[in-house]
Coordinates of C-alpha atoms in Angstrom, one line a residue:
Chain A
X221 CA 19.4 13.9 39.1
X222 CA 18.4 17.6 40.4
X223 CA 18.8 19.1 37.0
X224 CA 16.4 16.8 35.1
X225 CA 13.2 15.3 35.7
X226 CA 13.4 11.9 36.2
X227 CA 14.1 9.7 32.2
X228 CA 14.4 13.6 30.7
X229 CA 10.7 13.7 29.7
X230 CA 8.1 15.8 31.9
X231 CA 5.4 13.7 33.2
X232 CA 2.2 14.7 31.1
X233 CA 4.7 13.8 28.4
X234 CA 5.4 10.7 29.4
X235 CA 1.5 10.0 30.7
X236 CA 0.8 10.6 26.9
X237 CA 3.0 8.3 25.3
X238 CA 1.7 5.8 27.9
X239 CA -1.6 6.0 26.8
X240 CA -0.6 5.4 23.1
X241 CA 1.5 2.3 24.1
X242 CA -1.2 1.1 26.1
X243 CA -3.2 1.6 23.1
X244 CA -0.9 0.6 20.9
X245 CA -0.9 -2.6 23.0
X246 CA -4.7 -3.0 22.7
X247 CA -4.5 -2.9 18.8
X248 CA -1.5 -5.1 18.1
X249 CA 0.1 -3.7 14.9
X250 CA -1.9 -0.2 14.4
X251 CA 0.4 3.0 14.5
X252 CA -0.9 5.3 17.4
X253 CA -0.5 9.0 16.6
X254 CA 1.4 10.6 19.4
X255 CA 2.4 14.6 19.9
X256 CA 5.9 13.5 19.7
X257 CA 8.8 16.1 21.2
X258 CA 11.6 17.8 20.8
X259 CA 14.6 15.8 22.0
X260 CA 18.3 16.6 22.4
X261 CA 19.4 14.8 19.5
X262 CA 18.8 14.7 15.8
X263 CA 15.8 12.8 14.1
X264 CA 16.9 9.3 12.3
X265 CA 19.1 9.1 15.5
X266 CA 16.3 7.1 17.4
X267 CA 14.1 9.9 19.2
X268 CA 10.7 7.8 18.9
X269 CA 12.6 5.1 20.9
X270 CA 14.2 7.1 23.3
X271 CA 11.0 8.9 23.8
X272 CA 9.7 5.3 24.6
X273 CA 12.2 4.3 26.6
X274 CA 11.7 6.7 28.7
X275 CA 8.3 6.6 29.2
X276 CA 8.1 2.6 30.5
X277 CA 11.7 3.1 32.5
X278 CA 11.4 3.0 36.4
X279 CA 14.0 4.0 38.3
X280 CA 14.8 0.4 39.5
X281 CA 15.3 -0.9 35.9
X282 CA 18.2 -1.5 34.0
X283 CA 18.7 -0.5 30.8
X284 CA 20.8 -1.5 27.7
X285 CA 21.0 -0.6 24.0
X286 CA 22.0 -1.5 21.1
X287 CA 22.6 -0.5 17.6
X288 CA 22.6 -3.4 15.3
X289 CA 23.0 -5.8 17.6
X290 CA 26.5 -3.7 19.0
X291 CA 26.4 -2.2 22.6
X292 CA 29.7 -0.5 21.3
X293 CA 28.5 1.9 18.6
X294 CA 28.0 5.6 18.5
X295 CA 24.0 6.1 18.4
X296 CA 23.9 2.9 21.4
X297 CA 26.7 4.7 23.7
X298 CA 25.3 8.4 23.1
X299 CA 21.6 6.9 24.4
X300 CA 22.9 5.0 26.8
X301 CA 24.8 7.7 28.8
X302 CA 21.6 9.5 27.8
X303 CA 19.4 7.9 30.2
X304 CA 22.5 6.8 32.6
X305 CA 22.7 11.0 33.0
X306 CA 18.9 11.7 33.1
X307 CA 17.2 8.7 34.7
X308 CA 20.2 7.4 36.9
X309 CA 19.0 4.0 35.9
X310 CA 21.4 0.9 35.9
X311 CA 23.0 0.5 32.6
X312 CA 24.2 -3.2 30.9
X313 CA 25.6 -5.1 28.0
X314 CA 24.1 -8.0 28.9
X315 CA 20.8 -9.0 27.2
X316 CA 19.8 -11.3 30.1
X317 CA 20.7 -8.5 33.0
X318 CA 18.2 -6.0 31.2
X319 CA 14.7 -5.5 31.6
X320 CA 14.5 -2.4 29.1
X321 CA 16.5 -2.7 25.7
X322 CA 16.4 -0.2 23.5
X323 CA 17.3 -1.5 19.7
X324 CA 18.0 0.2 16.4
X325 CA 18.0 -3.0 13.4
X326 CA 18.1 -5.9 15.6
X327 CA 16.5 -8.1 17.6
X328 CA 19.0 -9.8 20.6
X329 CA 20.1 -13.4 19.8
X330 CA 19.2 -15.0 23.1
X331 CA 15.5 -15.5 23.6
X332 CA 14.0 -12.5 26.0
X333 CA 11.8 -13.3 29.0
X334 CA 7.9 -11.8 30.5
X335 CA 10.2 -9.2 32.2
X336 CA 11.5 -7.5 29.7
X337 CA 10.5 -4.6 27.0
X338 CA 12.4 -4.6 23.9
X339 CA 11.6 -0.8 22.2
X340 CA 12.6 -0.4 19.0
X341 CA 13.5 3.1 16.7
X342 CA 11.5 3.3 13.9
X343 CA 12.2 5.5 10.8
X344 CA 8.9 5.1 8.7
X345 CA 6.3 3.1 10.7
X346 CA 4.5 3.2 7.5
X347 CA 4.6 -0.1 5.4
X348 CA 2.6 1.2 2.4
X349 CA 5.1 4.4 1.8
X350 CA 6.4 3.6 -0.7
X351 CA 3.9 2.2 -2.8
X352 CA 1.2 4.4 -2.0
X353 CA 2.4 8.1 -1.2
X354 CA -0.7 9.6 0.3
X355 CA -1.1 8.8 4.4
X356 CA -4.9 9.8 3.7
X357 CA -5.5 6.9 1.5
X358 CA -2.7 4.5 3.4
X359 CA -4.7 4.9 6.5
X360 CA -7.8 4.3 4.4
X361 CA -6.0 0.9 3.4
X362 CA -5.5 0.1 7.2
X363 CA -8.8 0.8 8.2
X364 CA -10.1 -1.5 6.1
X365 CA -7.8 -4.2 5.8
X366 CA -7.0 -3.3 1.9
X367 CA -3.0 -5.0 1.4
X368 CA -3.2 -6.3 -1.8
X369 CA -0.9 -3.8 -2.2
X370 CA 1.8 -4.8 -0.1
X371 CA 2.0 -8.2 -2.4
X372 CA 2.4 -5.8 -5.1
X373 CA 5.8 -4.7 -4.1
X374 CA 6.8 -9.0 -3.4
X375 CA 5.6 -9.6 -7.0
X376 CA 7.7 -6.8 -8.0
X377 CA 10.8 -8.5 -6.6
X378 CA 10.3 -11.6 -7.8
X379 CA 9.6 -10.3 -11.3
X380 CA 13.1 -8.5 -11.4
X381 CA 14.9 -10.4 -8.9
X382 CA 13.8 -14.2 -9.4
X383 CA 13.2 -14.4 -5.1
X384 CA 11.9 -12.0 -3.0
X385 CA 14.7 -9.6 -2.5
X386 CA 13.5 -7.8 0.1
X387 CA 16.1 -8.5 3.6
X388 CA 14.9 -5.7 6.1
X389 CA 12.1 -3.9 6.9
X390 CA 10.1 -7.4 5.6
X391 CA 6.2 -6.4 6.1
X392 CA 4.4 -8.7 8.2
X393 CA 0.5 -9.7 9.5
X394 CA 0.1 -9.5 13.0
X395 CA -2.7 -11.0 14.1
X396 CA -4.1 -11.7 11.0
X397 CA -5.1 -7.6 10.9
X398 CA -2.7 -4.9 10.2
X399 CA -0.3 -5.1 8.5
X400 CA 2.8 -3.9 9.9
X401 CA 6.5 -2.4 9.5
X402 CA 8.6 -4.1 11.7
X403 CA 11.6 -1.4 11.4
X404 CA 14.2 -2.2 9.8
X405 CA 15.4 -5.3 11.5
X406 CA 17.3 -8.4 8.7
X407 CA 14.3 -10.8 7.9
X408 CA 16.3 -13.5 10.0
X409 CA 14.9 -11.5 12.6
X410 CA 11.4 -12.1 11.2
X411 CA 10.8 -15.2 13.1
X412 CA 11.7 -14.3 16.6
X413 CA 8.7 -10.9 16.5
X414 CA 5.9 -13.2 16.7
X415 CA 5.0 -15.1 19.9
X416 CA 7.6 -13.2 22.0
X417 CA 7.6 -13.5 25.6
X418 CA 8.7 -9.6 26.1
X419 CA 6.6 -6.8 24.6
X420 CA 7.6 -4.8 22.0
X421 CA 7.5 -1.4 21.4
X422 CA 8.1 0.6 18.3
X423 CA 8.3 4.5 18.5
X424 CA 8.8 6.0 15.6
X425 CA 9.8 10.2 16.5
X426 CA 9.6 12.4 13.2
X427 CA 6.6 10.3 12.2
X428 CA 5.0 10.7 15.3
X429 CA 3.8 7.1 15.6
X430 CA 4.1 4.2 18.2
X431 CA 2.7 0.8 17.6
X432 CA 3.2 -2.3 19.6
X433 CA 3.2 -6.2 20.2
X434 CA 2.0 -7.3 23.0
X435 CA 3.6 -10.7 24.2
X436 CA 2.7 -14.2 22.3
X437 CA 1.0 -12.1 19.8
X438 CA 1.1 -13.9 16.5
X439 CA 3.2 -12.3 13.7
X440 CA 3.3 -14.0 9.8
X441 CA 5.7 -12.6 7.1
X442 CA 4.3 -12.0 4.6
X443 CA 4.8 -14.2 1.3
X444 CA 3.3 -16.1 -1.9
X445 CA 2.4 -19.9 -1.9
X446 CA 5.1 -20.7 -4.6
X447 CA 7.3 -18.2 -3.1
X448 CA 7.3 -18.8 0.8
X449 CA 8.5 -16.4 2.9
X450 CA 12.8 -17.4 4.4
X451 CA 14.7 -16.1 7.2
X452 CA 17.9 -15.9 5.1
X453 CA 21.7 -14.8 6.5
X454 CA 25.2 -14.8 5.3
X455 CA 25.6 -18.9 5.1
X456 CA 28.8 -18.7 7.2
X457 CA 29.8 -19.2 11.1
X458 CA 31.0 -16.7 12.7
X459 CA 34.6 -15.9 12.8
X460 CA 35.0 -15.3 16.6
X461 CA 32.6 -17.6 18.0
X462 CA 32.0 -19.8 15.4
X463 CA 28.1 -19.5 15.7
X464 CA 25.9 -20.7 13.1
X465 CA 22.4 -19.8 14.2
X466 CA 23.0 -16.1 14.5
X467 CA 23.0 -13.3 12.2
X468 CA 26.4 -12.1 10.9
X469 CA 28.0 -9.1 9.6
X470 CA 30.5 -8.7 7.1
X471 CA 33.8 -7.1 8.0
X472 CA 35.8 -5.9 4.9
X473 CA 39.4 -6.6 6.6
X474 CA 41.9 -5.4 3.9
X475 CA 41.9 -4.2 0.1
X476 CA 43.1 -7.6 -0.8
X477 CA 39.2 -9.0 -0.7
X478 CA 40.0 -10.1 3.4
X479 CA 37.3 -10.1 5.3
X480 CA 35.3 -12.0 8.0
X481 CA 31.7 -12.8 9.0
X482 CA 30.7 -12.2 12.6
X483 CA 27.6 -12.0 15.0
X484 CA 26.1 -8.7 14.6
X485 CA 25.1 -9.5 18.4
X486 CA 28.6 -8.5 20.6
X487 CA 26.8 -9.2 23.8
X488 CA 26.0 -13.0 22.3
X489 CA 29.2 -13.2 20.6
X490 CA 31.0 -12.2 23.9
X491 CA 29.3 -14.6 25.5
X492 CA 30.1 -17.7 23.9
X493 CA 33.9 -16.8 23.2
X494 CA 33.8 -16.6 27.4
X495 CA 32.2 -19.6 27.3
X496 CA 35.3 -21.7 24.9
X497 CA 33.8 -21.2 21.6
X498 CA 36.4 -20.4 19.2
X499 CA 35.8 -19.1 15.3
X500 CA 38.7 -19.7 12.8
X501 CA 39.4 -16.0 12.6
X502 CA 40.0 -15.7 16.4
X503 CA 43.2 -14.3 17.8
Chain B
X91 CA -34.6 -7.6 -16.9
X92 CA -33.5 -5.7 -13.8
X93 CA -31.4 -3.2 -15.5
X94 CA -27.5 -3.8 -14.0
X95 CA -27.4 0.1 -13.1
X96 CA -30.2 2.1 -12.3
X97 CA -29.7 5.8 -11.9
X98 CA -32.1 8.2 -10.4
X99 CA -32.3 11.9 -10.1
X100 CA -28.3 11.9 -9.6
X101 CA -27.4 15.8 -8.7
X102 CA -24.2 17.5 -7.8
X103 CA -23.1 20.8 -6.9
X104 CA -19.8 22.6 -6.3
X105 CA -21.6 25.4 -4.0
X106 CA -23.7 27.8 -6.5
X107 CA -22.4 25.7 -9.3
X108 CA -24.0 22.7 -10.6
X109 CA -22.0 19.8 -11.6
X110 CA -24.7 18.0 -12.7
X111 CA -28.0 17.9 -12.3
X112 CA -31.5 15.4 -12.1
X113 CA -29.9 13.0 -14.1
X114 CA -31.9 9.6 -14.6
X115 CA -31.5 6.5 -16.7
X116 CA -30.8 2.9 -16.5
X117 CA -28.3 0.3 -17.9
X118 CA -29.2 -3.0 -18.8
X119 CA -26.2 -6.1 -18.8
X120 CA -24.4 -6.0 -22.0
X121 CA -25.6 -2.4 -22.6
X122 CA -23.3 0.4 -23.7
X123 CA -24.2 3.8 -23.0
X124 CA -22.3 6.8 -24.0
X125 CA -22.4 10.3 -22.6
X126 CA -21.4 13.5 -25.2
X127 CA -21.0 16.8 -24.1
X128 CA -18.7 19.8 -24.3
X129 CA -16.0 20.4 -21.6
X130 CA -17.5 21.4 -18.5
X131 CA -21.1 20.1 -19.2
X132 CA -20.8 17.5 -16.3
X133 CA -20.0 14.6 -18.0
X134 CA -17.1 13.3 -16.0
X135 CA -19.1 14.5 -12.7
X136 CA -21.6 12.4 -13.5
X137 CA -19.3 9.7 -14.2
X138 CA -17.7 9.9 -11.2
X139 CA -20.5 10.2 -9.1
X140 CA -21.5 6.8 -10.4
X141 CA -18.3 5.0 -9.8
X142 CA -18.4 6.4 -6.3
X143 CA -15.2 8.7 -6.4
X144 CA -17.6 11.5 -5.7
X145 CA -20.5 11.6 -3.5
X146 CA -23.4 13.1 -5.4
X147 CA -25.6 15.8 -3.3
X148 CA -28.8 13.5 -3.7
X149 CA -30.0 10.7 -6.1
X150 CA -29.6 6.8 -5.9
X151 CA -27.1 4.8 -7.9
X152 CA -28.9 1.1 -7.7
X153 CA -26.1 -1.9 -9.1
X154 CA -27.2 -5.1 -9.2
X155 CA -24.6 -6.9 -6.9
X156 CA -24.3 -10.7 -7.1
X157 CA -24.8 -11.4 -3.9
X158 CA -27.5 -8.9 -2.8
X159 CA -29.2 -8.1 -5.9
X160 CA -30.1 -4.6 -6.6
X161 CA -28.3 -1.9 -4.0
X162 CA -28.3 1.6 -3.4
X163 CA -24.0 2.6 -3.4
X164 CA -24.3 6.2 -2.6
X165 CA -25.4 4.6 0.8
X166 CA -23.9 1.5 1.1
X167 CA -20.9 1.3 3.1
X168 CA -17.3 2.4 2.2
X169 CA -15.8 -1.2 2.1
X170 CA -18.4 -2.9 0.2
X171 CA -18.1 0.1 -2.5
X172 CA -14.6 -0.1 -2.8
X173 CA -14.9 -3.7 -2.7
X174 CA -17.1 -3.2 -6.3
X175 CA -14.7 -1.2 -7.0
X176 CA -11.9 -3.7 -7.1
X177 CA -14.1 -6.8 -8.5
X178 CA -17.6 -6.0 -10.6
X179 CA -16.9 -2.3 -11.8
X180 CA -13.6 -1.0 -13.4
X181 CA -12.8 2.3 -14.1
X182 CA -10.3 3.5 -17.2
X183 CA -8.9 7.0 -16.9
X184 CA -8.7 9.6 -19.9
X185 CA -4.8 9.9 -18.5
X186 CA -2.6 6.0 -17.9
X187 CA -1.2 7.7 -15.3
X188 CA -3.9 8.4 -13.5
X189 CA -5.3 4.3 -13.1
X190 CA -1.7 3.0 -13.5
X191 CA 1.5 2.7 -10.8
X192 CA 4.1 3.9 -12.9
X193 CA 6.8 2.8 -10.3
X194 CA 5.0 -0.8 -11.1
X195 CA 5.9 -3.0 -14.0
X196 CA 2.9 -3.7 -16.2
X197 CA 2.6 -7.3 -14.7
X198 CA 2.4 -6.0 -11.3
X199 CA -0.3 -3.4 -12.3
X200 CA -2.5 -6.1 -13.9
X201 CA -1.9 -8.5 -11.1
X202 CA -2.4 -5.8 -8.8
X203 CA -6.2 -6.3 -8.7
X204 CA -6.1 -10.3 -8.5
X205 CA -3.7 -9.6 -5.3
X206 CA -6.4 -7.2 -4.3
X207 CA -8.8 -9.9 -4.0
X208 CA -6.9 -12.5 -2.7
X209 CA -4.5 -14.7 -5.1
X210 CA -1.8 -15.2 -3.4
X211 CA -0.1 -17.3 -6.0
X212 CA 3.0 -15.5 -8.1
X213 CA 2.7 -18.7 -11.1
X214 CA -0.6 -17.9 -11.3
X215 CA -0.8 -14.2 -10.9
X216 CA 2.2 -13.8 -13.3
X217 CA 0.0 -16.1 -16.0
X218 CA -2.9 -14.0 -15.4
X219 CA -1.5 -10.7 -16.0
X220 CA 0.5 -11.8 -19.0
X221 CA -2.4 -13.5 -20.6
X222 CA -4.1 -10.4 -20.2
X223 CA -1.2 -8.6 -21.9
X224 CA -1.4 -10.5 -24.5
X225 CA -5.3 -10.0 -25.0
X226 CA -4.8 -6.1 -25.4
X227 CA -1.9 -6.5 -28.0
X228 CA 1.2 -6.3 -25.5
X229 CA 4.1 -8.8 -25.9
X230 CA 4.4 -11.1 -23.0
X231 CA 7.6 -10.5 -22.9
X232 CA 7.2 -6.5 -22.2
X233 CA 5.5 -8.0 -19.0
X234 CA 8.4 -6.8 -16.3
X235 CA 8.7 -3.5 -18.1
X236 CA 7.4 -0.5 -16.5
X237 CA 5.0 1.6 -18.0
X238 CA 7.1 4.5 -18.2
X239 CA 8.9 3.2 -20.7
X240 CA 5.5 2.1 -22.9
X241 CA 4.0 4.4 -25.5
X242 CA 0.6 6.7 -24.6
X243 CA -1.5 3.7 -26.6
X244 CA 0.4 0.9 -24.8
X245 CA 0.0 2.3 -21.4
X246 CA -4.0 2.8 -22.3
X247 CA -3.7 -0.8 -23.5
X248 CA -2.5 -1.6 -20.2
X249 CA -4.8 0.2 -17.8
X250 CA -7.8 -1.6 -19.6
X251 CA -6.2 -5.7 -18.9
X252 CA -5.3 -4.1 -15.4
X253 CA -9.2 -3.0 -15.0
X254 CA -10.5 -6.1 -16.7
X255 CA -8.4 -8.8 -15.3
X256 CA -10.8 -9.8 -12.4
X257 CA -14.0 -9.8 -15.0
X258 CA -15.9 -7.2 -14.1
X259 CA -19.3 -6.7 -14.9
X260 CA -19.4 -2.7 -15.5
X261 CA -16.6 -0.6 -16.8
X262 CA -16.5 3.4 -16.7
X263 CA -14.4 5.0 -19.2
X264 CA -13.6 8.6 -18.7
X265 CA -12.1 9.8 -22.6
X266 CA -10.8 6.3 -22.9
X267 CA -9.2 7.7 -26.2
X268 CA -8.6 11.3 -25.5
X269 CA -5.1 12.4 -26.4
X270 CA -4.4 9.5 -28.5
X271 CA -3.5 9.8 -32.8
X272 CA -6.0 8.3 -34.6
X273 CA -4.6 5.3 -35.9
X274 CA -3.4 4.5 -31.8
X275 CA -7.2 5.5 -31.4
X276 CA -9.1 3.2 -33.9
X277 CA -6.9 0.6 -32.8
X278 CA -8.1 0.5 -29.1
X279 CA -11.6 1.2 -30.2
X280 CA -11.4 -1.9 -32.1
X281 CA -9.8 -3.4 -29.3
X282 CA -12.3 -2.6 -26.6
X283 CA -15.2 -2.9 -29.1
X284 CA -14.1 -6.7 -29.3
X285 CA -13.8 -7.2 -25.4
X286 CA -17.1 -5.0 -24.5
X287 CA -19.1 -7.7 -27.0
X288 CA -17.3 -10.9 -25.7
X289 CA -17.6 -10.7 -22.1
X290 CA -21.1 -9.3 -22.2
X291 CA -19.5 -5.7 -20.5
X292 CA -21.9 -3.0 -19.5
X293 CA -20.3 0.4 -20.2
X294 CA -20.5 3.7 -19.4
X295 CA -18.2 5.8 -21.7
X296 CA -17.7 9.7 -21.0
X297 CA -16.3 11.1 -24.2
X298 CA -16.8 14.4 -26.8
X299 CA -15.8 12.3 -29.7
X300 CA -19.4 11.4 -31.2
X301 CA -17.1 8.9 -33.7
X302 CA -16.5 7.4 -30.5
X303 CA -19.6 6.5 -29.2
X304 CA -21.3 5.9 -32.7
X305 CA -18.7 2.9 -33.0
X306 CA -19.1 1.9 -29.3
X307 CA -22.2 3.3 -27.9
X308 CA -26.0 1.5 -28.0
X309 CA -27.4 4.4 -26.8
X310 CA -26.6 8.1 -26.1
X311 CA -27.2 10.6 -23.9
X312 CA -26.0 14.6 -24.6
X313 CA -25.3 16.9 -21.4
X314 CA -25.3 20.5 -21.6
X315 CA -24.4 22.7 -18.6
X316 CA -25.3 20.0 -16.0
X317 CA -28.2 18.6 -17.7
X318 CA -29.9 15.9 -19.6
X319 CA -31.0 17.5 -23.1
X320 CA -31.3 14.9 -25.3
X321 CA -31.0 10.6 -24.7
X322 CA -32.0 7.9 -27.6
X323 CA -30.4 5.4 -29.6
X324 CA -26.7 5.9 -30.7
X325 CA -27.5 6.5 -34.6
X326 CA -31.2 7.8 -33.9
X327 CA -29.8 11.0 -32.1
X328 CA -26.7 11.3 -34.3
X329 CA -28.2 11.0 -37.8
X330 CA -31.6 12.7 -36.1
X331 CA -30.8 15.3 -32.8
X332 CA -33.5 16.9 -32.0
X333 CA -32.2 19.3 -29.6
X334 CA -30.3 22.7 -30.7
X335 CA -27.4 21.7 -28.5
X336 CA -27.5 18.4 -30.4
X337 CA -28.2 19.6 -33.8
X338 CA -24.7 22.3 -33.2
X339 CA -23.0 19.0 -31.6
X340 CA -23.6 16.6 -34.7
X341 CA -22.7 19.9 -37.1
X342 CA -19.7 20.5 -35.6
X343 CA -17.9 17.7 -36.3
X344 CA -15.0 18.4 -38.4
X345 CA -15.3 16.6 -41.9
X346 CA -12.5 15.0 -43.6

């Protein structure tokens, strides 16, 4: 704990990305420009949320990450020992136990309490991107409330796809005023953004961007009237704790066309396998 | 009859340079006026300074808005002009690619303005956009294309449904026919000849084609070097100019 100061960021640093979460907080949904740093690891790899996390950690919380939905992957181990190494803080799998998470894709199964901060990595905090390429005139758009634009990219899927085809990264209203990326978490997730009881945070690093939701804020996908907006998944239970209501990967298991759907959440799926559920492709 | 666009004493410069220069007149509903000009005479400043892409250095534009009646838009604010600028005034580009998405299929770019405003019904947006298709010669069934893969008239085709698809009341055209063949180009001027007279369009057409403006054009107005030289009836100053810039203007033109 000598050799760093305390979450790895100096504390002007971390005094300025508190004031753009706080302000981020104050305008649900707009992206707060932030001076964002230099940090030991590569950009796409989650440095807007690790420069998040470790402005809002105290040295009494505990900590836990994950990287869609796993606790086991590369990017959630390498940030986790991160902050075990430069903050000290207590570290967990369990969604329940934490009162920081840290998320790249996902949004925990279980339902997250006033105590906790969920902060997600962002890669392009900018909805409009890829419709309209110049930030001057995207801001523009923001500032005054101009998304017909963002219906122009649904129309475009239904046109070519028959349904809106777009799964992640699904734009949403919050607060009936910006419109907002929500990073690129499955649109099953969708649902569970708006009227959380935790407050989100989303830091996006190479953009330089944080934007927020405070708790119970209200969050609407977006969608037409003849084609409503549906939190879709893989229309399966899971294979090792037979789950229905969560969101599943598929796991290629052989070159024979094996493979098996499971909960992209281990720390849920571990949870009800302790607790007797069985799926049909359990050992 | 308050005239639907008044303009007064419109000036721009680019530092020493004038863009354009004391320019004055006013458009009445269902009017067409055309502006001729050589390259670089401040046509398409003036143009632009009307449609509010450019902010002029002094001078009023006054449009009579539905709501509030005649209003100054150099000074209104920046939503309520680009607000116009989505519902009562339409702009076509010399270039499609300029005033079309080419990423967008031809449906999306014509609904794009209805979404713009509000409709947040696909059925109807979809029926919208191909109906409008289908006024400007498209096939409906070219409706999920993307322009890309339309010819130069097709895409010009398209970026006048996609401009006229909310109704609006004033449409600037910037060389609506400039690099076109002229068979592509008598077909559009026919085309937009036919839409300017049934729904009652004003116009403002920027163009150095004179056949242009004597098939679409009430009246006329000839800029030289920034200024105002010559304005009058369509066929009045072409079969009569009065000016020397005129006079060399109407001479010009290449005979077949």
């Amino acid at each position: 704990m000598t050799d760093y100061n305390f979450a790895y960021l100096d504390e002007q640093t971390k005094r300025m990305i508190r004031r753009a979460i706080l302000k981020g907080l104050a305008i649900p949904g707009y992206q707060v420009p932030f001076a964002s740093r230099e940090m030991p690891m590569p950009y796409g790899w989650g440095t807007g949320g690790v420069q998040v996390s470790a402005a809002v950690l105290t040295p009494d919380d505990t900590f836990k990450v994950i990287d869609q939905g796993a606790d086991d992957t590369t990017n959630a181990v390498s940030i986790r020992s991160f902050f075990e190494r430069t903050a000290g803080v207590k570290t967990t799998t369990a969604t329940s136990e934490a009162s920081v998470i840290q998320t790249r894709h996902r949004i925990p199964e279980e339902p997250l309490t006033e105590d906790q901060i969920l902060v997600y990595q962002v890669p392009i905090p900018e909805p409009l991107r890829f419709l309209e390429p110049r930030e001057s005139e995207t801001r523009k758009m923001h500032s005054l409330e101009e998304y017909g634009l963002m219906h122009v990219k649904l129309y475009e899927d239904i046109s070519r796809h028959g349904h809106i085809a777009t799964s992640y990264a699904y734009p949403v209203k919050v607060e009936g005023r910006y419109v907002m990326d929500p990073s690129p978490i499955p649109k099953f997730d969708n649902p569970k953004l708006g009227d959380m009881a935790a407050i989100q945070l989303f830091g996006a690093g190479r953009e330089q961007r944080i934007y927020a939701l405070p708790p119970y804020t209200q969050v609407v996908s977006l969608d037409f009237e003849d084609h409503p907006f549906e939190a879709s998944k893989a229309d399966h239970p899971c294979g090792l704790c037979n789950a229905t209501d969560s969101y599943l990967d598929e796991v290629i298991m052989d070159d024979q066309g094996g493979r098996m759907f499971v909960c992209s959440d281990t720390d849920y799926c571990e949870a009800r396998r302790a607790a007797g559920h069985k799926g049909k492709d359990a050992a | 009859m308050t005239p639907l666009l008044s303009v007064q004493g419109i000036t721009k410069r680019y530092g020493a340079h004038i863009g354009c220069a004391d320019v004055s007149f006013d458009l009445y509903p269902g009017e067409v006026m055309g502006i001729v000009g050589e390259s670089g005479s401040g046509k398409s400043t003036l143009l632009n300074c009307m449609a509010g892409h450019l902010a002029p250095d002094a001078g009023q534009v006054v449009f009579d808005t539905r709501a509030d009646g005649p209003k100054d838009t150099v000074t209104m604010s920046e939503p309520e002009r680009r607000m116009l600028g989505r519902t009562d005034w339409a702009f076509v580009h010399q270039h499609a690619r300029d005033g079309l998405r080419m990423g967008v299929s031809a449906g999306g770019n014509v609904g794009e303005r209805l979404m713009a405003v509000g409709e947040r019904h696909y059925g109807d947006i979809r029926g919208k956009a191909t109906d409008w298709l289908e006024r400007v010669e498209i096939d409906a069934d070219r409706v999920d294309d993307r322009p890309t893969t339309f010819s130069g008239g097709m895409q010009q085709r398209v970026q006048i449904a996609r401009n006229l698809v909310t109704g609006p009341r004033l449409v600037f055209m910037d060389e609506p026919t400039g690099g076109l063949d002229v068979s592509v180009q008598a077909r559009l001027l026919d085309l937009l000849r036919g839409l300017v007279r049934d729904m009652g369009l004003s116009a403002s057409i920027v163009t150095h084609d004179l056949a242009v403006v004597r098939l679409l054009a009430d009246r006329l107005m000839v800029m030289k070097s920034g200024r105002v030289v010559e304005a009058g009836l369509t066929d009045q100053v072409l079969d009569d100019p009065q000016h020397a810039y005129s006079q060399l203007l109407v001479s010009s033109v290449l005979q077949v």
